[in-house]
Every structure is written in structure tokens, then in C-alpha cells.
Short mmCIF file of C-alpha atoms and ligand atoms in Angstrom, two decimals:
data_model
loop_
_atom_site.label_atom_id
_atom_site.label_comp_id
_atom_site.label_asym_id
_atom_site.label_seq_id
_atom_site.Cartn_x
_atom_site.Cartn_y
_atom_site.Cartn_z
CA UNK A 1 -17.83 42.54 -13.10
CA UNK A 2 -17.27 42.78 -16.44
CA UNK A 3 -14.56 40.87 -18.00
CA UNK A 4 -13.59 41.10 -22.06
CA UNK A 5 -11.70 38.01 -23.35
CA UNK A 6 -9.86 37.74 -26.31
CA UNK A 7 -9.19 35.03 -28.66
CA UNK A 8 -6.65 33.18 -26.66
CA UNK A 9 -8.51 33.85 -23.70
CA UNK A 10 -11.91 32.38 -24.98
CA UNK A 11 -10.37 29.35 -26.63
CA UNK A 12 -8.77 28.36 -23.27
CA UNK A 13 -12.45 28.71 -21.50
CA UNK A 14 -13.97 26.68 -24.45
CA UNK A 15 -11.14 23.86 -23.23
CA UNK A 16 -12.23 24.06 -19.63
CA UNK A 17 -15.55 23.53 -21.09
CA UNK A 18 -16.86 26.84 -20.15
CA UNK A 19 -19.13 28.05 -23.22
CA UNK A 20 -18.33 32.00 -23.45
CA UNK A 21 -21.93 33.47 -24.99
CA UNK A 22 -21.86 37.32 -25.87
CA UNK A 23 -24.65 38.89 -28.15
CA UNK A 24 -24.00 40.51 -31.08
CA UNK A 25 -24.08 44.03 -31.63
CA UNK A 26 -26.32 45.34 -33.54
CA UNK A 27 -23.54 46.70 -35.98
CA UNK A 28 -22.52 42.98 -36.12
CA UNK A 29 -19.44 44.01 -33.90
CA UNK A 30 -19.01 41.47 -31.14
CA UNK A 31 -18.65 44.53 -28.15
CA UNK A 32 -20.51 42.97 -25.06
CA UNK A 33 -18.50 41.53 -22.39
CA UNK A 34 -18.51 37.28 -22.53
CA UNK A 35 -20.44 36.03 -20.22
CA UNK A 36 -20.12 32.15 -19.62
CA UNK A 37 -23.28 30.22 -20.09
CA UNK A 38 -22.98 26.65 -20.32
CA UNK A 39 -20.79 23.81 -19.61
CA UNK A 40 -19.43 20.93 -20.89
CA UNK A 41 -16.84 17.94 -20.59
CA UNK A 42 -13.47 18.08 -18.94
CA UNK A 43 -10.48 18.94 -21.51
CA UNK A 44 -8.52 15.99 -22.12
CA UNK A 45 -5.23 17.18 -23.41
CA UNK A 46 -1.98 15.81 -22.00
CA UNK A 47 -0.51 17.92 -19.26
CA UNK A 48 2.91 19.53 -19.70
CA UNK A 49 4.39 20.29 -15.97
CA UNK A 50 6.46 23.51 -16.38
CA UNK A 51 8.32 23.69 -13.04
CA UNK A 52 9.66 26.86 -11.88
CA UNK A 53 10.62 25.70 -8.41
CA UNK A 54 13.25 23.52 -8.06
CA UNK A 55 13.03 20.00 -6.57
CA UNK A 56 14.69 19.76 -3.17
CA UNK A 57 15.91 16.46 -2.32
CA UNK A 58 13.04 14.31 -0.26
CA UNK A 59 14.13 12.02 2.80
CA UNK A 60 11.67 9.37 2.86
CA UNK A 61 12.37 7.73 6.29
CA UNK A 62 12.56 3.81 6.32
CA UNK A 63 9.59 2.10 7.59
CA UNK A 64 10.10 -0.27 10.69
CA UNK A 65 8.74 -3.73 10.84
CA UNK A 66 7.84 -5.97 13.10
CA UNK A 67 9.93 -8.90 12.63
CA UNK A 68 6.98 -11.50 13.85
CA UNK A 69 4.36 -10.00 11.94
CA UNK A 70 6.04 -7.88 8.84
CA UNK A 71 3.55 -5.33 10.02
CA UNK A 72 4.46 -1.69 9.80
CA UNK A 73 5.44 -0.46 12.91
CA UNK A 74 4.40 2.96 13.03
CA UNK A 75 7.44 5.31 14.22
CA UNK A 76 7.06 8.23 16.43
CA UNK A 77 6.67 11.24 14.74
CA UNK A 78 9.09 14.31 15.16
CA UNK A 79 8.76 17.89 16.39
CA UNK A 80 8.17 20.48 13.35
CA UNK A 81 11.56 22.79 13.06
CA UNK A 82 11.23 25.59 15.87
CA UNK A 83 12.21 28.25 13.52
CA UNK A 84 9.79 28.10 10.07
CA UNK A 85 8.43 31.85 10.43
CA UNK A 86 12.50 32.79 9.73
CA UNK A 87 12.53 30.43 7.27
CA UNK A 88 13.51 31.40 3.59
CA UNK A 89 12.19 29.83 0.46
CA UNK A 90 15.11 27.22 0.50
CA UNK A 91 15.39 26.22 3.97
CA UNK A 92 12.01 25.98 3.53
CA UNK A 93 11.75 24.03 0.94
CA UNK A 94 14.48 21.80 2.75
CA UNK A 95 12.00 21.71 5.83
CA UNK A 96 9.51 19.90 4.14
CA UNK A 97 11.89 17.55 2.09
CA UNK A 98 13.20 16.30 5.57
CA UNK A 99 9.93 16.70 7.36
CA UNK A 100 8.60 13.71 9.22
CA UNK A 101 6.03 15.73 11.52
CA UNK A 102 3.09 13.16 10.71
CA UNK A 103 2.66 9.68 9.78
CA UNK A 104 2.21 10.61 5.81
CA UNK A 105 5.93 11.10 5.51
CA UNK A 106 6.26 7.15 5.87
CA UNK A 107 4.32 6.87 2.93
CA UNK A 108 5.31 8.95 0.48
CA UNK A 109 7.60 8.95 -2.44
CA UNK A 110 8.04 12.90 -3.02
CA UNK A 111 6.65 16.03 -1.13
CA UNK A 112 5.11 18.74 -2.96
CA UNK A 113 6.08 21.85 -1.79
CA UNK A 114 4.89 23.78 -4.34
CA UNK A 115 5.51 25.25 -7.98
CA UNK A 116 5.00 28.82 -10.11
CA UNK A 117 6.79 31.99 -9.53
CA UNK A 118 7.78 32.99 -5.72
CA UNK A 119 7.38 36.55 -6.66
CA UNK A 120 3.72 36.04 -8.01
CA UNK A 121 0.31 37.83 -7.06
CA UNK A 122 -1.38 34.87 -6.77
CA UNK A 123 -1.37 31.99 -4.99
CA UNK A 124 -3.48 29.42 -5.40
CA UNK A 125 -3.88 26.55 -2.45
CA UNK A 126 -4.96 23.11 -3.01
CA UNK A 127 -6.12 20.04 -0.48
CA UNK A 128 -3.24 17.59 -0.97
CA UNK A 129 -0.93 16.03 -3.45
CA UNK A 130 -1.78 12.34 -4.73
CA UNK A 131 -0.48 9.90 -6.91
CA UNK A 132 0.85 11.55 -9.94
CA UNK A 133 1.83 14.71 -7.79
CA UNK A 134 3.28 12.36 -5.38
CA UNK A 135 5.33 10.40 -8.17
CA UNK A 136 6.14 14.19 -9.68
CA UNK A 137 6.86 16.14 -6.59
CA UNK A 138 4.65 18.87 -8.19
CA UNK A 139 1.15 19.85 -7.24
CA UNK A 140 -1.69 19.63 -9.31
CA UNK A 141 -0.35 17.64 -12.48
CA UNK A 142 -3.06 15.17 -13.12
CA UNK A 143 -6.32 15.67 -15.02
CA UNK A 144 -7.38 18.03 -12.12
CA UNK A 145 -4.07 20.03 -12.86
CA UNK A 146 -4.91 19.89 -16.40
CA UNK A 147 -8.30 21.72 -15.69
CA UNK A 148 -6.97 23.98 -13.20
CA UNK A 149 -4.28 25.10 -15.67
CA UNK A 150 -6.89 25.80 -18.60
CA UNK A 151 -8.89 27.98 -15.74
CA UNK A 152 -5.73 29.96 -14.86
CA UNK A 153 -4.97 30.38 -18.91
CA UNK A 154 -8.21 31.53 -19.20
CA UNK A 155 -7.73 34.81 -16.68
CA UNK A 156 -4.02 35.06 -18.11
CA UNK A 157 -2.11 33.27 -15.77
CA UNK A 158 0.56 30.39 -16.19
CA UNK A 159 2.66 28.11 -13.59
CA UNK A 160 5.57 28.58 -15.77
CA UNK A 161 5.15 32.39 -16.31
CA UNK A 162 6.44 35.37 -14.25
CA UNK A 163 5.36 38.99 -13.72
CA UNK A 164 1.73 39.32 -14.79
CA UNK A 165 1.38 36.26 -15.81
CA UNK A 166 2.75 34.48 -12.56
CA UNK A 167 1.16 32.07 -10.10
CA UNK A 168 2.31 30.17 -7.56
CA UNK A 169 0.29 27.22 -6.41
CA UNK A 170 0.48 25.15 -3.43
CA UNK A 171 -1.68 22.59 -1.17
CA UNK A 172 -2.58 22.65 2.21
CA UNK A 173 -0.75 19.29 2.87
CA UNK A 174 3.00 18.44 1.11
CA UNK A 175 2.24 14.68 1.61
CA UNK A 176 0.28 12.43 -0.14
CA UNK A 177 -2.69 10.95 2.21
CA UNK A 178 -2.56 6.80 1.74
CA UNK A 179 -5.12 5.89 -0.91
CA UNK A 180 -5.93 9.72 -1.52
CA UNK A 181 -8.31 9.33 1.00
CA UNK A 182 -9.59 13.00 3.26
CA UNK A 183 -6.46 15.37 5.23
CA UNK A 184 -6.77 14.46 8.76
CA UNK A 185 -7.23 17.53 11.18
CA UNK A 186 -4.00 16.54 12.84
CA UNK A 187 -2.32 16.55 9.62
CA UNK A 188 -3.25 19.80 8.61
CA UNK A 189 -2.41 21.27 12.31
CA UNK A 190 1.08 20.04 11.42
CA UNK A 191 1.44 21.37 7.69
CA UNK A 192 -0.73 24.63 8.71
CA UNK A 193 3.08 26.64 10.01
CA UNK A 194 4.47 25.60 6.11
CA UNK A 195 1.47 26.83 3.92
CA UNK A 196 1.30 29.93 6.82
CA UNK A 197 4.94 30.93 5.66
CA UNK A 198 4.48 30.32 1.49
CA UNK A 199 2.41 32.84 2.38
CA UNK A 200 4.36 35.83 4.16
CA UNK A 201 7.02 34.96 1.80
CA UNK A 202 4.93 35.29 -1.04
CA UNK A 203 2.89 37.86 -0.19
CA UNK A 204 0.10 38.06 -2.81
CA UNK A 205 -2.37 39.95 -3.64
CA UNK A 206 -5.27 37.05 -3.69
CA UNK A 207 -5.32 33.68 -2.64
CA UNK A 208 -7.53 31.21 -4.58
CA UNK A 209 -8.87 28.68 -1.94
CA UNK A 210 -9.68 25.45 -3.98
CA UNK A 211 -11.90 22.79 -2.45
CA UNK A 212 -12.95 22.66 1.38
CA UNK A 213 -9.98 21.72 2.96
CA UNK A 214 -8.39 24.67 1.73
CA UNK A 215 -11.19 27.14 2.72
CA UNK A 216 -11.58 25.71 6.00
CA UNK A 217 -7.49 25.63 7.04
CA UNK A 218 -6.97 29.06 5.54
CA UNK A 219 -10.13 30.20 7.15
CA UNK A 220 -10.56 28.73 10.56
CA UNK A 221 -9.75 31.85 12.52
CA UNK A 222 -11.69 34.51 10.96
CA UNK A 223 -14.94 32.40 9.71
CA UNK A 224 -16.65 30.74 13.29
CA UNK A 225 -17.90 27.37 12.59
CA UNK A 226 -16.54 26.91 9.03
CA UNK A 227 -16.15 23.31 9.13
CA UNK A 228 -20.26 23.14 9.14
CA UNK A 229 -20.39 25.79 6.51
CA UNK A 230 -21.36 24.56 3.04
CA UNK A 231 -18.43 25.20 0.39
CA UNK A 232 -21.13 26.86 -1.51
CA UNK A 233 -21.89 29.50 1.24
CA UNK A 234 -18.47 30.39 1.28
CA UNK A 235 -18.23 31.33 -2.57
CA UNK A 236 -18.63 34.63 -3.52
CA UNK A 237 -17.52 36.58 -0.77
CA UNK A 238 -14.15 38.19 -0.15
CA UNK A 239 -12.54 36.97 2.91
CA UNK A 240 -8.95 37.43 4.75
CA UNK A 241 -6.18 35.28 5.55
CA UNK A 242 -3.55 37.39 7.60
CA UNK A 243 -4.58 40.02 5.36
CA UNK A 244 -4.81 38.59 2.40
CA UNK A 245 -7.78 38.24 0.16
CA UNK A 246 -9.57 35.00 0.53
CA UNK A 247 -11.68 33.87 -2.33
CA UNK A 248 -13.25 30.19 -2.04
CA UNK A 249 -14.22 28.38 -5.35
CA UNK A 250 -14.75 24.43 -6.02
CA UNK A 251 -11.86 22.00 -6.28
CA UNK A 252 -10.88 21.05 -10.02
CA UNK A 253 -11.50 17.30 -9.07
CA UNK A 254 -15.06 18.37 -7.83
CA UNK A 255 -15.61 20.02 -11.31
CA UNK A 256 -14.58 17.08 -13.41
CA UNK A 257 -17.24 15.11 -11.61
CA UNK A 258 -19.79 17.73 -11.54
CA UNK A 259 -18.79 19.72 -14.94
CA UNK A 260 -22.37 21.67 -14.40
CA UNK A 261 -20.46 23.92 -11.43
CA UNK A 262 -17.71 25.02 -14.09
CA UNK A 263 -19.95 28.32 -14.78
CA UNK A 264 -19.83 29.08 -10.59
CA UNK A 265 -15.50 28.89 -10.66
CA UNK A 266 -15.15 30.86 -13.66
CA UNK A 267 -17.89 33.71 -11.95
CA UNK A 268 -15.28 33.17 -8.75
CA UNK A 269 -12.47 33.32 -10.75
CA UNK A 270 -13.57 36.96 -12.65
CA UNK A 271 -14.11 37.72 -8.60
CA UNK A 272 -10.59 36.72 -7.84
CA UNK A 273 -9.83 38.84 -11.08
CA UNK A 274 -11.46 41.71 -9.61
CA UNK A 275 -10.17 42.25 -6.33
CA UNK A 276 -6.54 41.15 -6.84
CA UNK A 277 -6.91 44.64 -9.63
CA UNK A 278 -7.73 46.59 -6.67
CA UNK A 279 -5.30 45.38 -4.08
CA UNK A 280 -2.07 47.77 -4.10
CA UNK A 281 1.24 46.14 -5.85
CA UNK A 282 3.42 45.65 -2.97
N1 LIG B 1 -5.53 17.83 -5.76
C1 LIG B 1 -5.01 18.77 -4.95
O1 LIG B 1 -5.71 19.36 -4.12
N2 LIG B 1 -3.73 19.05 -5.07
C2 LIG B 1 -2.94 18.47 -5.96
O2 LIG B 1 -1.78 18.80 -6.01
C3 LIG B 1 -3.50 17.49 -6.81
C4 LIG B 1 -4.80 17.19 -6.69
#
């Protein structure tokens, strides 16, 4: 596809470290699309959360201990709420606060339910919150967040904006894993029903999937095998997800470490781009 940037637009892809390249014409007007060539290291500005959402109030249940050992005595967990697909964005929201489905609620300090505009066309899903989003209650505020936001900039979109300009971003788990180590299977079984309605209620028009864990929980049912699928193999394709456009790119945190990969998200991001233009506005 072909995808003209302006000023504003190539200044944020310089900060994500995305070179934009485009020949000049031979009239010494600049007329060819950008086309992003090279990479280089991660931005280091300070982040500025903009939350749209508001906070609900956690409950952070009280770990038990064993009063020979002082060891944590782990507590039985409790049955998701029956009635999620009914839910509305604040009971929702309310339903994760309170939730204590898996062991990860013992551990945490906030969930992260999720932030942007609930009225957005795009929705872009994480793997899991961890120590600063945990601290925050917000996902993606770290230096990942702070790449991730200079991505979205770059194809005009802003957690703190509406209309056009709107995104709402969310993970696959609300809970920070201990020692941000990998989502459990059993973990994201119990999360799946939240992210699964963030989505009807949203109803975009694309869904970014960032990272594995994302591609795999928002693809298990249509994509056979995908947990022995290469990320890679799953890039550049359009997939669904209840309907909704699926595309798969690399995880911001992958990107810091492997900076080279930055050209590959911003190609799936113009893809993104592309289709969520020719999806109908509900
Ligand atoms: N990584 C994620 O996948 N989500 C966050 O919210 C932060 C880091």
C-alpha cells in the first residue's frame, strides 16, 4: 500500500526509530510515498499516560499464611461472574477490579483493564501488564508503551484522542504475572471471557495483535495449531476474530531488543492502516 506521511507523521516514525526514505522527484518536489528503510534505537522520551478510562477501584484479596511456616498459603480461586457477555463497560470494569479467578490476583497491586476511547476503531491487545502498568493500573506505560505510542502517532492515532484519532488498547491478561515471567494457559482460559467482551462492546474495525500471546488467544479457534506457528508466519495476513480483522505484528518489548524488526511493524501497521479503511463504519 501506499501510505503519504506528513511532517508530524514522519517525525513521530523518526522517534520510533523508523528511518522514512522517499526519492526525490525529479522537479525536486518530494511526491513519492515514504517508504521506511532502516532502523535505529528505541526513543527515550518520558512517557505521559493520558487516561481516558477511569480507574475502578481494585480488591486485592489478603494473602493467607501459614502460621508455622509464614509461607503463602495459596487460596482457592473463585468462579468467573456467570453473566460477562451482558456485561457493560462499568460492570465490567468492576468485574475485573474484584476478580480473583486465578492465582495472579494475590499478587497484584492494580488490574489493568484497559485505556483509550470505548468508541474507537481500533483496538489494540497486548500480553500482560507488569510492573509499571501494575503500579499504574494502565496498560502499556513503560518504555514498551513509550514505543508503542510513537507507532500509533505515527499512523495518527492517540490513547488520549477520540473519533479518528481514537484507540483503545488492552492485554490479554488484567494481572500482572509474578516476576513478569510468560501468561500461563490457564490464566489466559480465565481472562479469555473479559478481553472476548472489550471486544463486542467495542466493536472495531481492526484489532492489532501485539506479541504471541496475543495472536495465539485471539486466534486459537480459527488458526489450527497456532501455538507451533512462528509469530513471523502469522504477520502479514488478515485474519478474524469473531469477525473482526486480525492483524499480528511483534510486541513493542520484542522491538526494543531487536530494533532491526521495527521496519516489519511499521509494514504491518500500514496493513492494519489499510484494511481498517476498507471495513464499513459501524
Ligand atoms: N507489555 C504488555 O503486553 N502489556 C502491557 O501493558 C505492558 C507491557
Amino acid at each position: 500500500m501506499s501510505l503519504e506521511l506528513d511532517a508530524r507523521q514522519r517525525a513521530m516514525l523518526e522517534e520510533m526509530g523508523v528511518r522514512v526514505w522517499s526519492p526525490l522527484h525529479p522537479s525536486g518536489m518530494d511526491d513519492a510515498p515514504a517508504r521506511a528503510t532502516h532502523e535505529a534505537a528505541a526513543p527515550t522520551r518520558p512517557h505521559a499516560p493520558e487516561t481516558v478510562a477511569p480507574r475502578a477501584t481494585t480488591t486485592r484479596p489478603e494473602a493467607q499464611f501459614d502460621s508455622q511456616t509464614a509461607a503463602p498459603v495459596p487460596t482457592v480461586a473463585s468462579a468467573l461472574p456467570a453473566d460477562i457477555a451482558a456485561m457493560d463497560w462499568p460492570a465490567l470494569q468492576q468485574a475485573v477490579a474484584g476478580c480473583q479467578a486465578c492465582g495472579l490476583c494475590q499478587g497484584r497491586k492494580n488490574t489493568v483493564f484497559g485505556v483509550g476511547d470505548t468508541q474507537a476503531r481500533w483496538l489494540v491487545v497486548g500480553e500482560a501488564p507488569g510492573e509499571n502498568e501494575d503500579l499504574q493500573g494502565e496498560p502499556f506505560v513503560g518504555q514498551a508503551g513509550q514505543l508503542l505510542d510513537n507507532m500509533l502517532k505515527a499512523v495518527g492515532l492517540n490513547r488520549g484522542a477520540t473519533g479518528a484519532q481514537g484507540v483503545y488498547i488492552a492485554n490479554v491478561l488484567k494481572c500482572r504475572p509474578p516476576a513478569n515471567r510468560n501468561p500461563q494457559p490457564e490464566e489466559v482460559a480465565k481472562c479469555e471471557p473479559y478481553l472476548r467482551r472489550q471486544v463486542e462492546l467495542l466493536q472495531p474495525q481492526i484489532i492489532l495483535a501485539l506479541g504471541r500471546f496475543a495472536a495465539q488467544s485471539l486466534l486459537q479457534a480459527t488458526v489450527p495449531d497456532i501455538a507451533t506457528i512462528p509469530l513471523g508466519k502469522l504477520r502479514g495476513q488478515v485474519h478474524q476474530y469473531n469477525g473482526v480483522p486480525v492483524i499480528v505484528s511483534y510486541h513493542p518489548a520484542y522491538l526494543l531488543r531487536t530494533p532491526q524488526d521495527k521496519a516489519k511493524a511499521w509494514a504491518d501497521l500500514c496493513l492494519a492502516l489499510d484494511v481498517a479503511k476498507r471495513v464499513p463504519a459501524r
